[in-house]
């Protein structure tokens, strides 16, 4: 392999000739052979947005040559467009401040920007620290990049996926509004409702999760940039934070604000814990919905079987013809991982000492993985399962007709204890409620049919 020699304050390093990173990235690559999980590309691209915005702010404040700012912007745009992904090799399991990934971005931008300047006929070069990292520290850039990445991922990916699944649920809710079925509580028969009403509960879960995530996002709109090393803003212009924040808003089209207390912004990630809590709420709802779907579709002959779902692939390597609820299963596994991620984020946010939390990369990694899993799971569940849900009317009618809990409609007319006698006798004699009521001489056939109307029980007056 061909190498070139790069230098940093510790000396010389051999760097692969076809890679754009520098000595500090190479050192990290060699010093942290841990795991293999790469720093999320969303963080890298958020860093690029930040570096471009910081260069603009420094230039506008008279602290950075305009041509250098243009070169930084050019290189940053290449990163955002996904053209330089191969030049970000570092793993999550590095320094807890994310310093090496900050320097990885600084070095790649310096290299690419310098090459661009050469093409422009300029002899100016970019320095990764003095120019690209000007007025910044890893301690304020990494949490800023985290928050940019979180907002972009949630607003552009997770929330649209929630909306997609929610809209499908709404369609099913309306289509099945008149399909009367038996309800279940405690895994036991309960009073009737419509399939549309049952699905409306799922729809409302998604609707409410959507609102909770949207509202919680306000907490990660605060940006730490401008705090530099410990929150004091040393080596940064007093107007730098507001100027960078304004540039980031213009670049992303998203709402952000300069964190009012930079000491908090560097040392605490309670905001990420709070927002991920809303994601955990969504995960809990999706787990519940997926389990309901697979229970209601269980069978085909020995389960509940009140709905059918698409048969996407063979379900068994030994049992011919078996088809399993694989999409709901995938959702439940993904949501389990999200709940585990929530625990990891909570532990990580509680750590660090004094002026800096040093668990930032693991917070970013788990948060963004949760976002990706939820987005992918919802879209796949929607397309390959929920859109294909249909009622099994014959089975629904059978369970409804045989249910003992229809007796609840008799409470206002003959009292709870008499109604219980009817249910008990029907169960013990394996007869219908009507037959039991007549035999006990508590109701006539006409009275029973007047009082026990499953459809009317779903829309009580």
Coordinates of C-alpha atoms in Angstrom, one line a residue:
X1 CA 0.0 0.0 0.0
X2 CA 1.2 3.5 -0.8
X3 CA 1.6 5.9 2.1
X4 CA 2.2 9.6 2.7
X5 CA 3.6 11.1 5.8
X6 CA 1.4 13.3 8.0
X7 CA 2.4 15.1 11.1
X8 CA 0.8 16.2 14.4
X9 CA 2.1 17.3 17.7
X10 CA 3.2 13.8 18.6
X11 CA 5.2 13.3 15.4
X12 CA 4.9 11.6 12.0
X13 CA 2.4 9.0 11.0
X14 CA 2.0 6.9 7.8
X15 CA -1.4 7.5 6.2
X16 CA -2.7 5.5 3.2
X17 CA -2.1 7.7 0.2
X18 CA -5.7 7.4 -1.1
X19 CA -7.3 8.6 2.1
X20 CA -7.9 12.2 3.0
X21 CA -7.5 12.0 6.8
X22 CA -4.4 13.0 8.8
X23 CA -2.2 11.9 11.6
X24 CA -4.7 12.2 14.4
X25 CA -7.3 10.1 12.6
X26 CA -4.6 7.5 11.8
X27 CA -3.6 7.3 15.5
X28 CA -7.2 6.8 16.6
X29 CA -7.7 4.1 13.9
X30 CA -4.7 2.2 15.4
X31 CA -5.4 2.9 19.0
X32 CA -9.0 1.9 19.2
X33 CA -9.5 -1.5 17.6
X34 CA -12.7 -1.9 19.6
X35 CA -16.0 -3.3 18.3
X36 CA -16.1 -2.2 14.8
X37 CA -19.2 0.0 15.0
X38 CA -18.4 3.1 13.1
X39 CA -19.2 6.6 14.2
X40 CA -22.7 7.2 12.8
X41 CA -22.5 8.9 9.4
X42 CA -25.3 11.2 10.5
X43 CA -22.9 12.6 13.1
X44 CA -20.2 13.1 10.5
X45 CA -22.5 14.9 8.2
X46 CA -23.8 17.1 11.0
X47 CA -20.2 17.9 11.8
X48 CA -19.8 19.0 8.2
X49 CA -22.8 21.3 8.5
X50 CA -21.3 22.7 11.7
X51 CA -17.9 23.3 10.2
X52 CA -19.3 25.1 7.2
X53 CA -21.4 27.3 9.5
X54 CA -18.5 28.0 11.8
X55 CA -16.3 29.0 8.9
X56 CA -19.0 31.4 7.7
X57 CA -19.4 32.9 11.2
X58 CA -15.6 33.3 11.6
X59 CA -15.4 34.9 8.2
X60 CA -18.3 37.3 8.9
X61 CA -16.6 38.2 12.2
X62 CA -13.4 39.0 10.4
X63 CA -11.5 36.1 12.0
X64 CA -11.0 33.8 8.9
X65 CA -9.9 34.6 5.4
X66 CA -12.9 34.5 3.0
X67 CA -11.2 32.2 0.6
X68 CA -10.5 29.7 3.4
X69 CA -14.1 29.8 4.4
X70 CA -15.2 29.0 0.9
X71 CA -12.8 26.1 0.8
X72 CA -14.1 24.7 4.1
X73 CA -17.7 25.1 2.7
X74 CA -16.8 23.3 -0.5
X75 CA -15.3 20.3 1.4
X76 CA -18.2 20.3 4.0
X77 CA -20.7 20.1 1.1
X78 CA -18.9 17.1 -0.3
X79 CA -19.3 15.4 3.1
X80 CA -23.0 16.2 3.4
X81 CA -23.6 14.9 -0.1
X82 CA -22.1 11.5 0.9
X83 CA -19.2 11.8 -1.5
X84 CA -16.5 11.3 1.2
X85 CA -18.0 8.6 3.4
X86 CA -14.9 6.3 3.0
X87 CA -12.7 8.8 4.7
X88 CA -14.4 8.5 8.1
X89 CA -13.1 5.1 9.5
X90 CA -13.3 5.7 13.2
X91 CA -15.3 3.6 15.7
X92 CA -17.7 4.7 18.3
X93 CA -15.5 3.3 21.1
X94 CA -12.9 6.1 21.2
X95 CA -12.4 9.0 23.5
X96 CA -15.7 9.9 25.3
X97 CA -15.6 13.5 24.0
X98 CA -15.6 12.4 20.4
X99 CA -12.3 14.4 19.9
X100 CA -10.9 12.0 17.3
X101 CA -14.0 12.2 15.1
X102 CA -14.0 16.0 15.4
X103 CA -10.4 15.9 14.2
X104 CA -11.2 13.3 11.5
X105 CA -13.7 15.8 10.1
X106 CA -11.2 18.7 10.5
X107 CA -8.5 16.8 8.7
X108 CA -10.6 15.6 5.8
X109 CA -12.0 19.1 5.3
X110 CA -8.5 20.6 5.5
X111 CA -7.2 18.1 2.9
X112 CA -10.1 18.4 0.5
X113 CA -10.3 22.2 0.9
X114 CA -6.6 22.6 0.3
X115 CA -6.8 20.6 -2.9
X116 CA -9.7 22.8 -4.0
X117 CA -7.7 25.9 -3.3
X118 CA -4.9 24.5 -5.4
X119 CA -7.3 24.0 -8.3
X120 CA -8.3 27.6 -7.9
X121 CA -4.6 28.6 -8.4
X122 CA -4.2 29.6 -4.7
X123 CA -1.2 28.8 -2.6
X124 CA -3.3 29.1 0.6
X125 CA -3.6 25.9 2.7
X126 CA -6.1 24.9 5.4
X127 CA -4.9 23.8 8.8
X128 CA -7.3 21.4 10.6
X129 CA -7.0 23.1 14.0
X130 CA -6.2 26.7 13.2
X131 CA -8.8 27.1 10.4
X132 CA -11.3 24.3 10.3
X133 CA -11.6 24.1 14.1
X134 CA -11.2 27.8 14.7
X135 CA -13.1 29.1 17.8
X136 CA -14.1 25.5 18.6
X137 CA -13.3 22.6 20.9
X138 CA -14.3 19.0 20.5
X139 CA -16.2 19.5 23.8
X140 CA -18.7 21.9 22.2
X141 CA -18.6 20.7 18.6
X142 CA -19.5 17.1 19.3
X143 CA -22.6 17.8 21.3
X144 CA -23.6 20.4 18.7
X145 CA -23.2 17.8 15.9
X146 CA -25.2 15.3 18.0
X147 CA -28.1 17.7 18.3
X148 CA -28.1 18.6 14.7
X149 CA -28.1 14.9 13.8
X150 CA -30.9 14.1 16.2
X151 CA -33.2 16.9 14.9
X152 CA -32.5 16.0 11.2
X153 CA -33.1 12.3 11.8
X154 CA -36.2 12.7 13.8
X155 CA -37.9 15.4 11.7
X156 CA -36.9 14.0 8.3
X157 CA -37.1 10.3 8.9
X158 CA -38.8 9.1 12.2
X159 CA -41.8 11.4 12.2
X160 CA -42.6 10.9 8.5
X161 CA -42.5 7.1 9.1
X162 CA -44.9 7.6 12.1
X163 CA -47.2 9.6 9.8
X164 CA -47.2 6.9 7.1
X165 CA -48.1 4.1 9.5
X166 CA -50.7 6.3 11.3
X167 CA -52.4 7.1 8.0
X168 CA -52.7 3.4 7.1
X169 CA -54.2 2.8 10.6
X170 CA -56.7 5.6 9.9
X171 CA -57.7 3.9 6.7
X172 CA -58.2 0.6 8.4
X173 CA -60.0 2.2 11.3
X174 CA -62.6 3.7 9.0
X175 CA -62.9 0.6 6.7
X176 CA -63.7 -1.7 9.7
X177 CA -65.8 0.7 11.8
X178 CA -68.9 -1.4 11.5
X179 CA -67.3 -4.9 12.0
X180 CA -68.6 -5.8 15.5
X181 CA -66.3 -8.2 17.4
X182 CA -65.7 -9.4 20.9
X183 CA -63.4 -7.4 23.1
X184 CA -60.8 -8.9 25.4
X185 CA -59.3 -7.8 28.7
X186 CA -56.9 -9.9 30.8
X187 CA -56.8 -12.3 27.8
X188 CA -60.4 -13.1 28.7
X189 CA -63.6 -12.3 26.8
X190 CA -65.0 -8.9 27.4
X191 CA -67.8 -6.8 25.9
X192 CA -68.0 -6.1 22.2
X193 CA -66.5 -3.3 20.2
X194 CA -65.8 -2.8 16.5
X195 CA -62.6 -3.7 14.8
X196 CA -62.4 -0.1 13.7
X197 CA -62.6 1.0 17.4
X198 CA -59.9 -1.5 18.3
X199 CA -57.6 -0.1 15.6
X200 CA -58.5 3.5 16.6
X201 CA -56.6 2.7 19.8
X202 CA -53.5 1.8 17.8
X203 CA -54.0 5.0 15.7
X204 CA -54.2 7.1 18.8
X205 CA -51.0 5.6 20.1
X206 CA -49.1 6.7 17.0
X207 CA -50.8 10.1 17.0
X208 CA -49.8 10.7 20.6
X209 CA -46.3 9.4 20.2
X210 CA -45.9 11.7 17.2
X211 CA -46.9 14.7 19.4
X212 CA -44.7 13.7 22.3
X213 CA -41.6 13.3 20.0
X214 CA -42.3 16.6 18.3
X215 CA -42.7 18.4 21.6
X216 CA -39.6 16.8 23.1
X217 CA -37.5 17.9 20.2
X218 CA -37.4 21.5 21.6
X219 CA -34.8 20.2 24.2
X220 CA -32.2 19.1 21.6
X221 CA -32.5 22.3 19.6
X222 CA -30.1 24.0 22.1
X223 CA -26.6 24.0 20.6
X224 CA -23.4 23.9 22.7
X225 CA -21.3 25.6 20.1
X226 CA -19.4 28.6 21.6
X227 CA -18.7 27.0 24.9
X228 CA -15.3 25.7 23.7
X229 CA -13.3 23.6 26.3
X230 CA -15.3 24.0 29.5
X231 CA -18.2 26.3 28.7
X232 CA -16.5 29.7 29.1
X233 CA -16.1 30.3 25.4
X234 CA -12.3 30.8 25.6
X235 CA -10.7 31.6 22.2
X236 CA -14.1 32.3 20.6
X237 CA -15.6 35.6 19.7
X238 CA -18.5 36.7 22.0
X239 CA -20.8 36.7 19.0
X240 CA -19.6 33.4 17.6
X241 CA -22.2 31.1 19.1
X242 CA -25.2 33.2 17.8
X243 CA -23.6 33.6 14.4
X244 CA -22.9 29.9 14.0
X245 CA -26.4 29.0 15.2
X246 CA -27.9 31.4 12.6
X247 CA -25.8 29.8 9.9
X248 CA -26.9 26.3 10.9
X249 CA -30.5 27.3 10.7
X250 CA -30.0 28.7 7.2
X251 CA -28.1 25.6 6.2
X252 CA -30.6 23.0 7.5
X253 CA -33.9 24.9 7.4
X254 CA -34.5 23.6 11.0
X255 CA -35.0 25.4 14.2
X256 CA -32.1 25.7 16.6
X257 CA -30.9 28.1 19.3
X258 CA -27.7 28.8 21.1
X259 CA -27.8 27.0 24.5
X260 CA -28.3 29.6 27.2
X261 CA -25.9 27.9 29.5
X262 CA -22.9 26.3 27.9
X263 CA -21.6 24.7 31.1
X264 CA -24.8 22.6 31.1
X265 CA -24.6 21.9 27.4
X266 CA -21.1 20.4 27.7
X267 CA -21.6 18.3 30.9
X268 CA -25.2 17.2 30.7
X269 CA -27.2 15.2 28.2
X270 CA -30.5 15.1 30.0
X271 CA -32.0 16.5 26.8
X272 CA -31.1 13.4 24.8
X273 CA -32.4 11.2 27.6
X274 CA -35.7 13.1 27.5
X275 CA -36.1 12.9 23.7
X276 CA -35.1 9.3 23.6
X277 CA -37.7 8.7 26.3
X278 CA -40.3 9.8 23.8
X279 CA -38.8 7.3 21.3
X280 CA -39.1 4.6 23.9
X281 CA -42.8 5.5 24.3
X282 CA -43.2 5.0 20.5
X283 CA -41.3 1.7 20.8
X284 CA -43.7 0.6 23.6
X285 CA -46.7 1.4 21.5
X286 CA -45.3 -0.4 18.5
X287 CA -44.5 -3.5 20.6
X288 CA -48.2 -3.5 21.8
X289 CA -49.6 -3.0 18.3
X290 CA -47.4 -5.7 16.8
X291 CA -48.3 -8.2 19.5
X292 CA -52.0 -7.4 19.1
X293 CA -51.8 -8.0 15.4
X294 CA -50.0 -11.3 15.7
X295 CA -52.4 -12.5 18.4
X296 CA -55.5 -11.5 16.3
X297 CA -54.0 -13.2 13.3
X298 CA -53.0 -16.4 15.1
X299 CA -54.0 -19.7 13.7
X300 CA -55.0 -20.5 11.1
X301 CA -57.1 -23.2 12.8
X302 CA -56.0 -23.2 16.5
X303 CA -55.6 -19.5 17.2
X304 CA -57.8 -16.4 17.4
X305 CA -57.8 -15.8 13.7
X306 CA -60.0 -12.7 13.7
X307 CA -57.9 -11.0 11.1
X308 CA -55.7 -12.1 8.3
X309 CA -52.3 -10.6 7.4
X310 CA -50.2 -11.0 4.2
X311 CA -48.3 -14.3 3.8
X312 CA -44.8 -12.9 2.9
X313 CA -42.6 -16.0 3.1
X314 CA -42.6 -19.7 4.2
X315 CA -42.5 -19.8 8.0
X316 CA -40.9 -23.1 8.8
X317 CA -38.0 -25.1 7.4
X318 CA -39.7 -28.3 8.6
X319 CA -43.5 -27.7 8.6
X320 CA -44.8 -27.3 5.1
X321 CA -47.3 -24.6 4.5
X322 CA -46.7 -22.8 7.7
X323 CA -46.8 -19.0 7.5
X324 CA -45.6 -16.9 10.5
X325 CA -46.3 -13.2 11.5
X326 CA -42.7 -12.3 10.7
X327 CA -43.3 -8.5 10.3
X328 CA -44.8 -8.1 13.8
X329 CA -41.9 -10.2 15.1
X330 CA -39.4 -8.0 13.5
X331 CA -41.1 -4.9 15.0
X332 CA -41.0 -6.5 18.5
X333 CA -37.3 -7.2 18.2
X334 CA -36.5 -3.7 16.9
X335 CA -38.4 -2.1 19.8
X336 CA -36.7 -4.4 22.3
X337 CA -33.4 -3.0 21.0
X338 CA -34.7 0.6 21.4
X339 CA -35.6 -0.1 25.0
X340 CA -32.1 -1.4 25.6
X341 CA -30.7 1.7 23.9
X342 CA -32.7 3.8 26.3
X343 CA -31.1 2.2 29.2
X344 CA -27.6 2.7 27.7
X345 CA -28.3 6.4 27.0
X346 CA -29.6 6.9 30.5
X347 CA -26.5 5.3 32.1
X348 CA -24.2 7.3 29.7
X349 CA -25.9 10.6 30.5
X350 CA -25.4 10.1 34.2
X351 CA -21.6 9.8 33.8
X352 CA -18.7 12.1 33.2
X353 CA -17.1 14.4 35.7
X354 CA -17.1 18.1 36.4
X355 CA -17.2 20.1 33.2
X356 CA -17.7 17.4 30.6
X357 CA -19.7 14.3 30.0
X358 CA -17.3 11.8 28.3
X359 CA -19.9 9.3 27.1
X360 CA -21.0 11.3 24.1
X361 CA -20.3 8.8 21.2
X362 CA -22.2 6.0 22.9
X363 CA -25.2 8.3 23.4
X364 CA -25.1 9.4 19.7
X365 CA -24.7 5.8 18.5
X366 CA -27.6 4.4 20.5
X367 CA -29.9 7.3 19.8
X368 CA -29.4 7.2 16.1
X369 CA -29.7 3.5 16.0
X370 CA -33.0 3.7 17.7
X371 CA -34.2 6.3 15.1
X372 CA -33.1 4.1 12.2
X373 CA -34.7 0.9 13.7
X374 CA -38.0 2.7 14.4
X375 CA -38.1 4.3 11.0
X376 CA -37.3 1.0 9.1
X377 CA -39.6 -1.1 11.3
X378 CA -42.6 1.2 10.9
X379 CA -42.2 1.5 7.1
X380 CA -41.7 -2.3 6.7
X381 CA -44.6 -3.1 9.1
X382 CA -46.8 -0.7 7.2
X383 CA -46.0 -1.9 3.7
X384 CA -45.8 -5.6 4.3
X385 CA -48.4 -6.2 7.0
X386 CA -50.8 -3.4 8.1
X387 CA -51.9 -2.5 4.6
X388 CA -52.9 -6.1 4.1
X389 CA -54.9 -6.6 7.3
X390 CA -58.4 -7.9 6.6
X391 CA -61.2 -9.1 9.0
X392 CA -62.1 -12.8 9.0
X393 CA -65.8 -12.2 9.3
X394 CA -66.8 -15.8 9.9
X395 CA -64.5 -16.2 12.8
X396 CA -65.4 -12.8 14.3
X397 CA -69.1 -13.7 14.1
X398 CA -68.5 -17.1 15.8
X399 CA -66.6 -15.6 18.7
X400 CA -69.2 -12.9 19.1
X401 CA -72.1 -15.3 19.0
X402 CA -70.5 -17.6 21.6
X403 CA -69.2 -15.0 24.0
X404 CA -70.6 -15.0 27.5
X405 CA -69.8 -11.4 28.2
X406 CA -72.7 -10.2 26.1
X407 CA -74.5 -10.8 29.3
X408 CA -73.2 -7.4 30.5
X409 CA -75.9 -5.7 28.6
X410 CA -78.5 -7.3 31.0
X411 CA -77.1 -5.6 34.1
X412 CA -79.4 -2.5 33.9
X413 CA -82.4 -4.7 33.4
X414 CA -82.1 -7.7 35.8
X415 CA -79.1 -6.8 37.9
X416 CA -75.5 -7.9 38.1
X417 CA -76.2 -11.1 40.2
X418 CA -78.9 -12.4 38.0
X419 CA -76.8 -11.7 34.9
X420 CA -74.0 -13.6 36.5
X421 CA -76.3 -16.6 37.1
X422 CA -77.1 -16.6 33.4
X423 CA -73.4 -16.5 32.4
X424 CA -72.5 -19.2 34.8
X425 CA -75.3 -21.5 33.7
X426 CA -74.6 -21.0 30.0
X427 CA -70.9 -21.9 30.7
X428 CA -71.6 -24.9 32.8
X429 CA -74.3 -26.3 30.5
X430 CA -72.4 -25.3 27.3
X431 CA -75.5 -23.5 26.0
X432 CA -76.2 -20.0 24.8
X433 CA -76.9 -17.0 27.0
X434 CA -80.5 -16.9 25.6
X435 CA -81.2 -20.5 26.5
X436 CA -79.8 -20.0 30.0
X437 CA -81.9 -16.9 30.6
X438 CA -85.1 -18.6 29.5
X439 CA -84.4 -21.7 31.5
X440 CA -83.8 -19.7 34.6
X441 CA -87.0 -17.8 33.8
X442 CA -85.2 -14.5 34.2
X443 CA -86.1 -13.2 30.7
X444 CA -88.3 -14.2 27.8
X445 CA -86.8 -14.7 24.3
X446 CA -88.2 -11.4 23.2
X447 CA -86.8 -9.5 26.1
X448 CA -83.4 -11.1 25.7
X449 CA -83.2 -10.2 22.0
X450 CA -84.3 -6.6 22.8
X451 CA -81.7 -6.1 25.5
X452 CA -78.7 -8.0 24.0
X453 CA -77.7 -6.3 20.7
X454 CA -73.9 -6.5 20.2
X455 CA -73.8 -3.6 17.7
X456 CA -75.7 -1.3 20.1
X457 CA -73.2 -2.3 22.8
X458 CA -70.4 -0.8 20.8
X459 CA -72.1 2.6 20.7
X460 CA -73.7 3.0 24.1
X461 CA -76.2 5.8 24.5

